[in-house]
PDB file of C-alpha atoms and ligand atoms in Angstrom:
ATOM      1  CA  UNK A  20     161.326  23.227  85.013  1.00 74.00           C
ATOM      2  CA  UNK A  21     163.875  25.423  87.521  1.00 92.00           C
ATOM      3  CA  UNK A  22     162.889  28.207  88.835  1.00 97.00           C
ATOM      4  CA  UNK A  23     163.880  31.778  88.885  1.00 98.00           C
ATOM      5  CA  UNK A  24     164.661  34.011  91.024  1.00 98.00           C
ATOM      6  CA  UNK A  25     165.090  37.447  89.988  1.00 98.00           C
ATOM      7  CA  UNK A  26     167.044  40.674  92.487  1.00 98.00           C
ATOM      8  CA  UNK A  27     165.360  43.705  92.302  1.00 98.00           C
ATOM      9  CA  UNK A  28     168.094  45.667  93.903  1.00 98.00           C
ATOM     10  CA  UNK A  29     165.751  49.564  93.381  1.00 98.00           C
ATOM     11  CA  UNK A  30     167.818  52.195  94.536  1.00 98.00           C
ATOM     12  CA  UNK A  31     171.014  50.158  96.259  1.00 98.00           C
ATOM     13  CA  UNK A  32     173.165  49.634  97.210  1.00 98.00           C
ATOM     14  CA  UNK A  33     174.964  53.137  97.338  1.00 96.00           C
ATOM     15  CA  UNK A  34     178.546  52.135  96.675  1.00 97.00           C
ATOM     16  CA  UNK A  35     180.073  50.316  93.425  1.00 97.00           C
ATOM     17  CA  UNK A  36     182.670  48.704  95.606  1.00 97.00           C
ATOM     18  CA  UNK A  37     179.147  47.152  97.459  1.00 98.00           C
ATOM     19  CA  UNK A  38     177.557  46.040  94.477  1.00 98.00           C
ATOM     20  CA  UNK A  39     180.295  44.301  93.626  1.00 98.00           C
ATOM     21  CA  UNK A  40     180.446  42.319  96.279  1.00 98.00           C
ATOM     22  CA  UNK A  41     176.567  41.734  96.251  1.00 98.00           C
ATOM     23  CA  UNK A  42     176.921  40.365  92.853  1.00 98.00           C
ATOM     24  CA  UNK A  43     179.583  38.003  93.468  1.00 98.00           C
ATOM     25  CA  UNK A  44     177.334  36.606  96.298  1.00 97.00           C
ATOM     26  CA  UNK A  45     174.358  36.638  94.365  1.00 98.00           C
ATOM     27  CA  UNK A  46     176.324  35.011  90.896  1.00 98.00           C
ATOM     28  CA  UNK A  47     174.768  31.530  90.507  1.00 98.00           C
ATOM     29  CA  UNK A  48     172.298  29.738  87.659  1.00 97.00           C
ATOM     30  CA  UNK A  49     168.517  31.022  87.412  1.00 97.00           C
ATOM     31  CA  UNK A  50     169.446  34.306  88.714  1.00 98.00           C
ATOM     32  CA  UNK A  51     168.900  37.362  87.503  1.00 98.00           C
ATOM     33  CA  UNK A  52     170.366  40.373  88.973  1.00 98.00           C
ATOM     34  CA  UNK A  53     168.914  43.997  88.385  1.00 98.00           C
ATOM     35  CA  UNK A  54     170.774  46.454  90.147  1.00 98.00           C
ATOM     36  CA  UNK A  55     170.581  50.406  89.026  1.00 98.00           C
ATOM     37  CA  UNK A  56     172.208  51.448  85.702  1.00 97.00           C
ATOM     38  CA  UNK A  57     174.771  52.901  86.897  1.00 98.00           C
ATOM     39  CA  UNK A  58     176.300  49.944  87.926  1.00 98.00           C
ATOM     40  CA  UNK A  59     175.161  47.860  85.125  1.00 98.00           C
ATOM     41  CA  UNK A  60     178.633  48.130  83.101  1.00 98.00           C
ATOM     42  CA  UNK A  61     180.528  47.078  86.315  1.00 98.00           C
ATOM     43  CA  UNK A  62     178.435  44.571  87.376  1.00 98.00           C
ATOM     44  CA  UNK A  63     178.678  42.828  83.735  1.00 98.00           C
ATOM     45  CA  UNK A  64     182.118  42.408  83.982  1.00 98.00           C
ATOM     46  CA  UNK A  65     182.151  40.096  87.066  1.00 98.00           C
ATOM     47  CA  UNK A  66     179.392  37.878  86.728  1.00 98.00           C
ATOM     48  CA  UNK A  67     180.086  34.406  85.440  1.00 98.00           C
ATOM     49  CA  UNK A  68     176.269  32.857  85.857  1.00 98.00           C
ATOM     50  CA  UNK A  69     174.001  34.948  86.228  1.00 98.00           C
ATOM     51  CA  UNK A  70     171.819  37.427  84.042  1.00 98.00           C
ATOM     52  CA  UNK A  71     172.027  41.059  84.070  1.00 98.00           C
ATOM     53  CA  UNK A  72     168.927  43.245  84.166  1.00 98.00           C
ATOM     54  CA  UNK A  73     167.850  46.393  84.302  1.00 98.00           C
ATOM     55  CA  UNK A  74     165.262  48.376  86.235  1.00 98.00           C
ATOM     56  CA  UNK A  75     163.248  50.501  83.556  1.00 98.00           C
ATOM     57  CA  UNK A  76     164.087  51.773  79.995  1.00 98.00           C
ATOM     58  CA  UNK A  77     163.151  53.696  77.534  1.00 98.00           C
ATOM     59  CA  UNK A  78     160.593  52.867  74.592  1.00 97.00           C
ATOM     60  CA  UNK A  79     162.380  55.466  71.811  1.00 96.00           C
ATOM     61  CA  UNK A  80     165.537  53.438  70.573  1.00 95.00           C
ATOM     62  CA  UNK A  81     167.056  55.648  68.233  1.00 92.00           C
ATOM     63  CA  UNK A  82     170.924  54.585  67.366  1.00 91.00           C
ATOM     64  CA  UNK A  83     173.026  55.616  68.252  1.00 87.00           C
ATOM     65  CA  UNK A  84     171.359  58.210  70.239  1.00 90.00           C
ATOM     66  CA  UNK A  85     168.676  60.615  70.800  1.00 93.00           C
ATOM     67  CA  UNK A  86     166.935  63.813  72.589  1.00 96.00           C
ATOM     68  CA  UNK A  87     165.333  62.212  75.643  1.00 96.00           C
ATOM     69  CA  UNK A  88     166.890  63.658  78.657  1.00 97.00           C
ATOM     70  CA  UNK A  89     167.291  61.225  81.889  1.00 96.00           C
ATOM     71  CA  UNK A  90     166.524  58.120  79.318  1.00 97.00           C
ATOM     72  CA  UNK A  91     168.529  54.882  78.689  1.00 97.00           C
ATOM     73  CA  UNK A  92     168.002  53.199  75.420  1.00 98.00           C
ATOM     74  CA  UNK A  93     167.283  49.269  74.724  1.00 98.00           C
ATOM     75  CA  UNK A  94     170.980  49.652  72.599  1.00 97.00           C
ATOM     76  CA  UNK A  95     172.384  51.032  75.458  1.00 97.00           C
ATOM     77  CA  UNK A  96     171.463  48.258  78.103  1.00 98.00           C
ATOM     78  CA  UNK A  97     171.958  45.861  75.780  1.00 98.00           C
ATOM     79  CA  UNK A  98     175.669  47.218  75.286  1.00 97.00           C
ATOM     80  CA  UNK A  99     176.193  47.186  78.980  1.00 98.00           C
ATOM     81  CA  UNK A 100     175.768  43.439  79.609  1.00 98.00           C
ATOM     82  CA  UNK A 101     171.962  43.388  80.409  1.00 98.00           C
ATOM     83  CA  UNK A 102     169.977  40.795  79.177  1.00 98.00           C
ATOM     84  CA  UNK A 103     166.137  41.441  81.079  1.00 98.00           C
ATOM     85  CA  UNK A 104     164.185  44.848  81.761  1.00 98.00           C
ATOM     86  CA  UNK A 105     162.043  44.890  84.792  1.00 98.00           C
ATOM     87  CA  UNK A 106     158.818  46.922  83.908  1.00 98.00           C
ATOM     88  CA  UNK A 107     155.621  48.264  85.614  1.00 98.00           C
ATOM     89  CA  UNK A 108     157.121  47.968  88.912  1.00 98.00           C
ATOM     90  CA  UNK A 109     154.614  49.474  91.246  1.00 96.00           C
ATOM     91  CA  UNK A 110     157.302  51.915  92.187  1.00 96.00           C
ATOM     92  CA  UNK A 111     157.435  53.365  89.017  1.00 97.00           C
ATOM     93  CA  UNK A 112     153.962  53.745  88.804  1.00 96.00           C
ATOM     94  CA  UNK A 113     153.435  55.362  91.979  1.00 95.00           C
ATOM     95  CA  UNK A 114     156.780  57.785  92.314  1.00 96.00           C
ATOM     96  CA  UNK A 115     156.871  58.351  88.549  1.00 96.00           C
ATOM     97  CA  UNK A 116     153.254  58.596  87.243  1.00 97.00           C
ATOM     98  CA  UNK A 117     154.198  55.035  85.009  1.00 98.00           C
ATOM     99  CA  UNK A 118     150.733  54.058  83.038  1.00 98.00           C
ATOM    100  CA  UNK A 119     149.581  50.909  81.367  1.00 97.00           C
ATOM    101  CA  UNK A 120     149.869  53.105  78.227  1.00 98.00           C
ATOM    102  CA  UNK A 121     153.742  54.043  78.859  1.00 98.00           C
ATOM    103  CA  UNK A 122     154.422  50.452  80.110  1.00 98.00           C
ATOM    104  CA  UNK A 123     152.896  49.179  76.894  1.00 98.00           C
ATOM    105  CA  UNK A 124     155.173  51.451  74.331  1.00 98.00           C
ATOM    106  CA  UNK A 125     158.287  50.411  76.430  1.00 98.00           C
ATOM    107  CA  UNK A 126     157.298  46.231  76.737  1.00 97.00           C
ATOM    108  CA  UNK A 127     156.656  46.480  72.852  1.00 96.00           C
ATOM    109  CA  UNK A 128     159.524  48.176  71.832  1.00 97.00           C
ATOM    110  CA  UNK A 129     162.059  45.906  74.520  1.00 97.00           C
ATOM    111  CA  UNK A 130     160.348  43.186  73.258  1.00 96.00           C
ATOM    112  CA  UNK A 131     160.885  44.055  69.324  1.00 95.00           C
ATOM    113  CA  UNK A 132     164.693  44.659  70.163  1.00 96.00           C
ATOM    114  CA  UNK A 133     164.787  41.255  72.158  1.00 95.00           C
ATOM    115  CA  UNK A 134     165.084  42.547  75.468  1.00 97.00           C
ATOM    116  CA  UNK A 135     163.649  39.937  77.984  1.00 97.00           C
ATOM    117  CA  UNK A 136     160.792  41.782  79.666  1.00 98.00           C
ATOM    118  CA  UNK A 137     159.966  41.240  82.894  1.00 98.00           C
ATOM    119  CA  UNK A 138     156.778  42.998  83.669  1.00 98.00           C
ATOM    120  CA  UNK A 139     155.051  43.643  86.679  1.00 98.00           C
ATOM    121  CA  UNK A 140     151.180  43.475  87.811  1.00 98.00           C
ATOM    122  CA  UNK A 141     149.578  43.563  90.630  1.00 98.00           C
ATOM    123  CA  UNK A 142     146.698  45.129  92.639  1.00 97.00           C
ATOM    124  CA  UNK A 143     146.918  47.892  95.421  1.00 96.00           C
ATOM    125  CA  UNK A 144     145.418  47.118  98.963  1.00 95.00           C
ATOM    126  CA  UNK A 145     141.914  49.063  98.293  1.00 96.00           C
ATOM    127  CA  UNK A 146     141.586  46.889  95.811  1.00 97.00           C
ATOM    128  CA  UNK A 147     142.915  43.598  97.665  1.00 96.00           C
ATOM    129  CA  UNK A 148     140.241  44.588 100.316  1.00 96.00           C
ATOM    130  CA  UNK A 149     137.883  44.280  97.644  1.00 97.00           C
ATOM    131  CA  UNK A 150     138.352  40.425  97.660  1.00 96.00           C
ATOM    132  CA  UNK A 151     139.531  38.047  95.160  1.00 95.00           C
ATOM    133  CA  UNK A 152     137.122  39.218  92.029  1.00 97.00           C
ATOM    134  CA  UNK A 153     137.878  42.829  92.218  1.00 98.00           C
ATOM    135  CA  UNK A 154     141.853  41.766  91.981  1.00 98.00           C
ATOM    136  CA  UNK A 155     141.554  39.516  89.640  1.00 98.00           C
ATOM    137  CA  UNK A 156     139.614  41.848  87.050  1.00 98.00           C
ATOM    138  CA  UNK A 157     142.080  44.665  88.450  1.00 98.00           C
ATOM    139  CA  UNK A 158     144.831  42.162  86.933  1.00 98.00           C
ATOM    140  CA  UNK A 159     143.054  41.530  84.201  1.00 97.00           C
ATOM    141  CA  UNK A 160     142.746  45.385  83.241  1.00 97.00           C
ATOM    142  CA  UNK A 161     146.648  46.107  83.941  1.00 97.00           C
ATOM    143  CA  UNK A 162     147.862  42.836  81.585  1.00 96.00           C
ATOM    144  CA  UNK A 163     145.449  43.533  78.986  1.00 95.00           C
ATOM    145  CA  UNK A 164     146.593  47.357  78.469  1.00 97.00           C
ATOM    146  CA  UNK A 165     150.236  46.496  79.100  1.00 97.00           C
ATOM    147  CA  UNK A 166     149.927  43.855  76.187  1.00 95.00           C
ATOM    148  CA  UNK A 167     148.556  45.813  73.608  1.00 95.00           C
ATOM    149  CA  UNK A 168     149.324  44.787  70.507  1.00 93.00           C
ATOM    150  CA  UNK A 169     151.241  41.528  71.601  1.00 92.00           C
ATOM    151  CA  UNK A 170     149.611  39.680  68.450  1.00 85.00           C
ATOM    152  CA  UNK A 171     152.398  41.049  66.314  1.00 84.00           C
ATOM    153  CA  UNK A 172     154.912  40.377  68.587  1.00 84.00           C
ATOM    154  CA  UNK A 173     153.833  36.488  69.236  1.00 84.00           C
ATOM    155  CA  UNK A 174     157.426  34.979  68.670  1.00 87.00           C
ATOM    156  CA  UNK A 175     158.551  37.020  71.519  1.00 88.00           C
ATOM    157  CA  UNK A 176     156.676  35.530  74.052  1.00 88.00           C
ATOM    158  CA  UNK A 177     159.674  33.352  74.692  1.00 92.00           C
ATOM    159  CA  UNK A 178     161.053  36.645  76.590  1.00 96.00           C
ATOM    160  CA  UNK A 179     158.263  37.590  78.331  1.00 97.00           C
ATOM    161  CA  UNK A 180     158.322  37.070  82.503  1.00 97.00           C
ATOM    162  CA  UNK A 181     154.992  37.983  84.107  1.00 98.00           C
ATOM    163  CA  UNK A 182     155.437  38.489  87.832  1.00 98.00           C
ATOM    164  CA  UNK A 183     152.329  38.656  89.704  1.00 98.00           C
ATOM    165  CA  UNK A 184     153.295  41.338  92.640  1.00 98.00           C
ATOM    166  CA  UNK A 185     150.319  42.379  94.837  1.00 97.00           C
ATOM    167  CA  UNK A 186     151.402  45.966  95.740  1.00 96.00           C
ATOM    168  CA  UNK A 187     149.916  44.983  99.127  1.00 96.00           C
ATOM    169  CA  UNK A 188     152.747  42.810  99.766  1.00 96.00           C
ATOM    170  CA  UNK A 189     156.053  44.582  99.006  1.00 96.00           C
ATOM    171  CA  UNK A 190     157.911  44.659 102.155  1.00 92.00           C
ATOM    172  CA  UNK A 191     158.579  48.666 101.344  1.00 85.00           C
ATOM    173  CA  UNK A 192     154.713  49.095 100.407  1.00 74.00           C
ATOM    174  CA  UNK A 193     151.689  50.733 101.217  1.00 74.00           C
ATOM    175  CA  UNK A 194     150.476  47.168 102.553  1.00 79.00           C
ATOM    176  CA  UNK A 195     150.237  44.780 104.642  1.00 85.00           C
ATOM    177  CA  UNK A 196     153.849  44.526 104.459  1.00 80.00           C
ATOM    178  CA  UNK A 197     153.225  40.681 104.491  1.00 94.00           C
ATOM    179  CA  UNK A 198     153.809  37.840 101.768  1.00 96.00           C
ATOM    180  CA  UNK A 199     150.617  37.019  99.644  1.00 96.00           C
ATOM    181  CA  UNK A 200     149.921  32.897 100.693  1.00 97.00           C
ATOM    182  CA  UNK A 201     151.411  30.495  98.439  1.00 98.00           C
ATOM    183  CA  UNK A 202     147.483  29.329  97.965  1.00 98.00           C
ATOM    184  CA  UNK A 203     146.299  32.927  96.632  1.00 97.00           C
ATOM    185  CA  UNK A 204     149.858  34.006  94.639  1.00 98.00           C
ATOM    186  CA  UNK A 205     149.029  30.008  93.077  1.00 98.00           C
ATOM    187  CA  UNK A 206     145.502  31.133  92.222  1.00 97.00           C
ATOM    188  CA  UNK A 207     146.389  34.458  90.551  1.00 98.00           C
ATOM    189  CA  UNK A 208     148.897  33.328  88.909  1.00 98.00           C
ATOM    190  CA  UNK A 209     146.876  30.474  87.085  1.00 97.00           C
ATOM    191  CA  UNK A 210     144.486  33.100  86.186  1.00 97.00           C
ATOM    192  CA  UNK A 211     146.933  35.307  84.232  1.00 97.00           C
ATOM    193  CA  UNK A 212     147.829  31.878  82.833  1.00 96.00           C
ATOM    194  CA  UNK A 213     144.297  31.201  81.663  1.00 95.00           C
ATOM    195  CA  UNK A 214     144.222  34.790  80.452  1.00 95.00           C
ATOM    196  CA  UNK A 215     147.428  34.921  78.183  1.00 93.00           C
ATOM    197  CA  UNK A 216     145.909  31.134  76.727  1.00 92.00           C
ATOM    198  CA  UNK A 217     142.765  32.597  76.443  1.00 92.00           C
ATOM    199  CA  UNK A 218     142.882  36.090  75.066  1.00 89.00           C
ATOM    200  CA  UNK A 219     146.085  36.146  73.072  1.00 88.00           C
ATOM    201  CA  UNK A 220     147.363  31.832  72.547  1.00 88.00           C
ATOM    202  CA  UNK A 221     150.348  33.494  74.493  1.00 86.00           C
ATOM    203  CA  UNK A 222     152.700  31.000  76.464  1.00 85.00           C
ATOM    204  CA  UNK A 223     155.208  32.917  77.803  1.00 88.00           C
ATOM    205  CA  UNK A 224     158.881  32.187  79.164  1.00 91.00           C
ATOM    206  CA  UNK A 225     157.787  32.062  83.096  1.00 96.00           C
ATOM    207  CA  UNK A 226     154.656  33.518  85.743  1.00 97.00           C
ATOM    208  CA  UNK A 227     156.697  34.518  88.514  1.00 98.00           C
ATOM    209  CA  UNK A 228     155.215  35.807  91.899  1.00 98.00           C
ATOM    210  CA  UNK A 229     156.890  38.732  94.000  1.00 98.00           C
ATOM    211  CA  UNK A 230     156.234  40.648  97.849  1.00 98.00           C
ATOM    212  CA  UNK A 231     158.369  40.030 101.079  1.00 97.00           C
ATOM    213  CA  UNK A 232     159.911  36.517  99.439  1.00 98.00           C
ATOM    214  CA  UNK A 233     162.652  35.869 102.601  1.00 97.00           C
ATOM    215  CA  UNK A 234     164.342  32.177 102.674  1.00 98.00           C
ATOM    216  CA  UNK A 235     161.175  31.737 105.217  1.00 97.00           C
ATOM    217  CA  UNK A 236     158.752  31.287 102.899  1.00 98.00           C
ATOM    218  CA  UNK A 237     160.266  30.755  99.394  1.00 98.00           C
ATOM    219  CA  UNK A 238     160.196  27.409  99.816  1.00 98.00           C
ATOM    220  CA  UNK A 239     156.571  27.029 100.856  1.00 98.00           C
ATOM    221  CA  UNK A 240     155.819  29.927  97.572  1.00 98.00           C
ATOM    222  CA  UNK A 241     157.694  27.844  95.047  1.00 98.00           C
ATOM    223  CA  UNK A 242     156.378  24.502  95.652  1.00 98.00           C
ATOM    224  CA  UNK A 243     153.134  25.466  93.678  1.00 98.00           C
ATOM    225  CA  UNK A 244     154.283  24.255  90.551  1.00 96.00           C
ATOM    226  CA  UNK A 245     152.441  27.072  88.537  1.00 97.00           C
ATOM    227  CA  UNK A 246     154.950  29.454  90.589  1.00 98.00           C
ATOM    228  CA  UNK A 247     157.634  29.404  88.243  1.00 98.00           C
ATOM    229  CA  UNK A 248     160.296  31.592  90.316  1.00 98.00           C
ATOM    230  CA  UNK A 249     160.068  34.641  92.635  1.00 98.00           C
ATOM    231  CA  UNK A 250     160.912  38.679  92.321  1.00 98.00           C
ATOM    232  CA  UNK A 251     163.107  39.232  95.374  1.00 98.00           C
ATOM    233  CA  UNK A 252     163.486  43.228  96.658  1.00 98.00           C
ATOM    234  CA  UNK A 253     164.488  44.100 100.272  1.00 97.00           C
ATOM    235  CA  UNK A 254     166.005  40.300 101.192  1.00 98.00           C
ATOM    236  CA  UNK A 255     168.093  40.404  97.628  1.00 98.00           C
ATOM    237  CA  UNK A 256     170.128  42.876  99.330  1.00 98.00           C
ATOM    238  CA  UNK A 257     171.130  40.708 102.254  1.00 98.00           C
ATOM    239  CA  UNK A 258     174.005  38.696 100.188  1.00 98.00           C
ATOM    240  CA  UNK A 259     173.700  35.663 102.904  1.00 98.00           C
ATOM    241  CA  UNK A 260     169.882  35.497 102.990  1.00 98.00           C
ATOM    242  CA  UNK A 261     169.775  35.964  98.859  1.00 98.00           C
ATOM    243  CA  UNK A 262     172.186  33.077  98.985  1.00 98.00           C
ATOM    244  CA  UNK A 263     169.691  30.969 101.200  1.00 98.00           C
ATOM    245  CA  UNK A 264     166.814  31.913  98.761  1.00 98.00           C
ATOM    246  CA  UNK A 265     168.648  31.012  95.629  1.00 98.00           C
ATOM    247  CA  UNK A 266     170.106  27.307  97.291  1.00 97.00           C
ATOM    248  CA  UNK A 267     166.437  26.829  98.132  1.00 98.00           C
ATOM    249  CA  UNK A 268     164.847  27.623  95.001  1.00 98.00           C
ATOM    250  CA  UNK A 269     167.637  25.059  93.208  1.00 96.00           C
ATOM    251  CA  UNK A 270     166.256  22.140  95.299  1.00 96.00           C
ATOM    252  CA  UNK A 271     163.032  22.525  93.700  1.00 96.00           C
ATOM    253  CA  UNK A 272     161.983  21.566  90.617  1.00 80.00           C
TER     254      UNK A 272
HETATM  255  C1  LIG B 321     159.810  44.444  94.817  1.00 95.05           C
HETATM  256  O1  LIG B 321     159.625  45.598  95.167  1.00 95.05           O
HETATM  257  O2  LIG B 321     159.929  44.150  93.611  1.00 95.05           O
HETATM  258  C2  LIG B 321     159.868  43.407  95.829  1.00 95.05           C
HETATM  259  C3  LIG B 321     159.617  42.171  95.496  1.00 95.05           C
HETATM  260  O3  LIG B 321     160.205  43.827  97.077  1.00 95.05           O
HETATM  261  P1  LIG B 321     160.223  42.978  98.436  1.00 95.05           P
HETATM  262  O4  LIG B 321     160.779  41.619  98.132  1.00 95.05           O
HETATM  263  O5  LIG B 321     161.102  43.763  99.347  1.00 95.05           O
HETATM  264  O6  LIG B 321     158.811  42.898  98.902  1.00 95.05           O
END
C-alpha cells in the first residue's frame, strides 16, 4: 500500500504569493497539503494531485451559516477545495485549551459530513519519561475519548487517519526536539492498531506517525510496514526538502 505524507504547514507561510509557490512544489500523488484557511480557496485552485486539508474546524455545521465567532464550518471547507481536517494537534491543545471532549464533537461531526479526519495523539515528554507503559495507556486514554461514539459512525472509518505524534518529538516542541525511532513509532503504532481491532472492529484508512520527519530519516521511519505515511511540519515548508521526502516516500511500498 503507498504511503502518505501529509504538510502540516501551522501558521505559514505569511504570504499567498508563497503558498503558492509551496504548493506547486509540494503538488504530487499521496500528498496532502494543509496550509491555513485563509489560503485554502487559493491553494484549491492550483493543485492538480494533491489533497487539500485543513488545520482545525468547527463541530456546529449549521447551513448555510451560524453564530460562532472565529469558526469555519465542515460546509465551508468543504466548499473551499478541502478534502481532510487535521485534529488534536498538540498545538491546539496546548495554545487553545483543545480537550479529548472538544476533539471528539468535532471528529464526529467531520466524520458524519465526510470530512477525512486526520487526528492526532500522542504523549507529552513527562509522560515519555515515564517509559513505554505510561505512553501507551496515555495513548490509549486520548484515542478512546477522542472516539467516542465511533460505533455509529463505523462506515466512516474509511476516512479516518490516526497519526501517532509524540509531543516530545515535534521539532517546534517542548521535547527532545528529536524524531521518535522507527522501532518505538513501529511499536506504538501497532498498539493503536490492536486497540481500534480490539475495542471498536475499527480498520481505519491509514496509522501514520509524525515529529521532526526530514528526508534523513523518512526513509528509515517508513520502511516499517505498519507506518503507513508520515505528518510532516517544519521540513514541509522547505519546498526542496518536502520534495525529497515525498520522492522518497514513493519508492516505498
Ligand atoms: C507537527 O507539528 O505536526 C509536526 C509534525 O511538526 P515537525 O515535523 O516540525 O516536527
Amino acid at each position: 500500500m503507498s504511503k502518505l505524507i501529509i504538510a502540516n504547514w501551522k501558521m505559514n507561510p505569511s504570504s499567498e504569493s508563497e503558498a503558492i509557490r509551496l504548493a506547486k512544489a509540494s503538488d504530487a500523488k499521496g500528498v496532502v497539503i494543509c496550509p491555513p484557511s485563509i489560503f485554502l480557496n487559493q491553494i484549491h485552485s492550483i493543485l492538480k494531485i494533491a489533497d487539500l486539508g485543513a488545520q482545525d474546524v468547527f463541530w456546529e455545521n449549521p447551513i448555510p451559516g451560524g453564530a460562532f465567532t472565529g469558526e469555519v464550518s465542515i460546509s465551508m471547507l468543504k466548499k473551499s477545495g478541502a478534502s481532510h481536517v487535521i485534529l488534536g494537534h498538540s498545538e491546539r491543545r496546548r495554545y487553545l485549551n483543545e480537550t479529548d471532549e472538544i476533539i471528539n464533537k468535532k471528529l464526529l461531526s467531520a466524520l458524519a459530513f465526510e470530512l477525512k479526519v486526520i487526528l492526532c495523539i500522542g504523549e507529552p515528554i513527562s509522560i515519555k519519561k515515564e517509559g513505554i507503559l505510561a505512553a501507551k495507556n496515555f495513548v490509549k486514554k486520548q484515542l478512546l475519548k477522542s472516539l467516542a461514539g465511533i460505533e455509529n459512525l463505523k462506515t466512516q472509518a474509511k476516512n479516518l487517519i490516526l497519526t501517532y505524534e509524540p509531543v516530545w518529538a515535534i521539532s517546534a516542541g517542548l521535547g527532545t526536539g528529536h524524531a521518535d525511532t522507527p522501532e518505538n513509532a513501529a511499536a506504538m503504532i501497532n498498539y493503536i492498531k490492536e486497540l481500534l481491532v480490539t475495542r471498536y472492529s475499527l480498520s481505519v484508512n491509514k496509522v501514520i506517525y509524525g515529529g521532526s520527519v526530514t528526508s534523513a530519516n523518512v526513509a528509515r521511519i517508513l520502511e516499517y510496514k505498519e507506518i503507513e505515511g508520515a505528518l510532516v511540519g517544519s521540513a514541509s515548508l522547505k519546498a526542496e526538502e518536502f520534495k525529497k521526502i515525498i520522492k522518497i516516500s514513493s519508492q516505498i511500498q
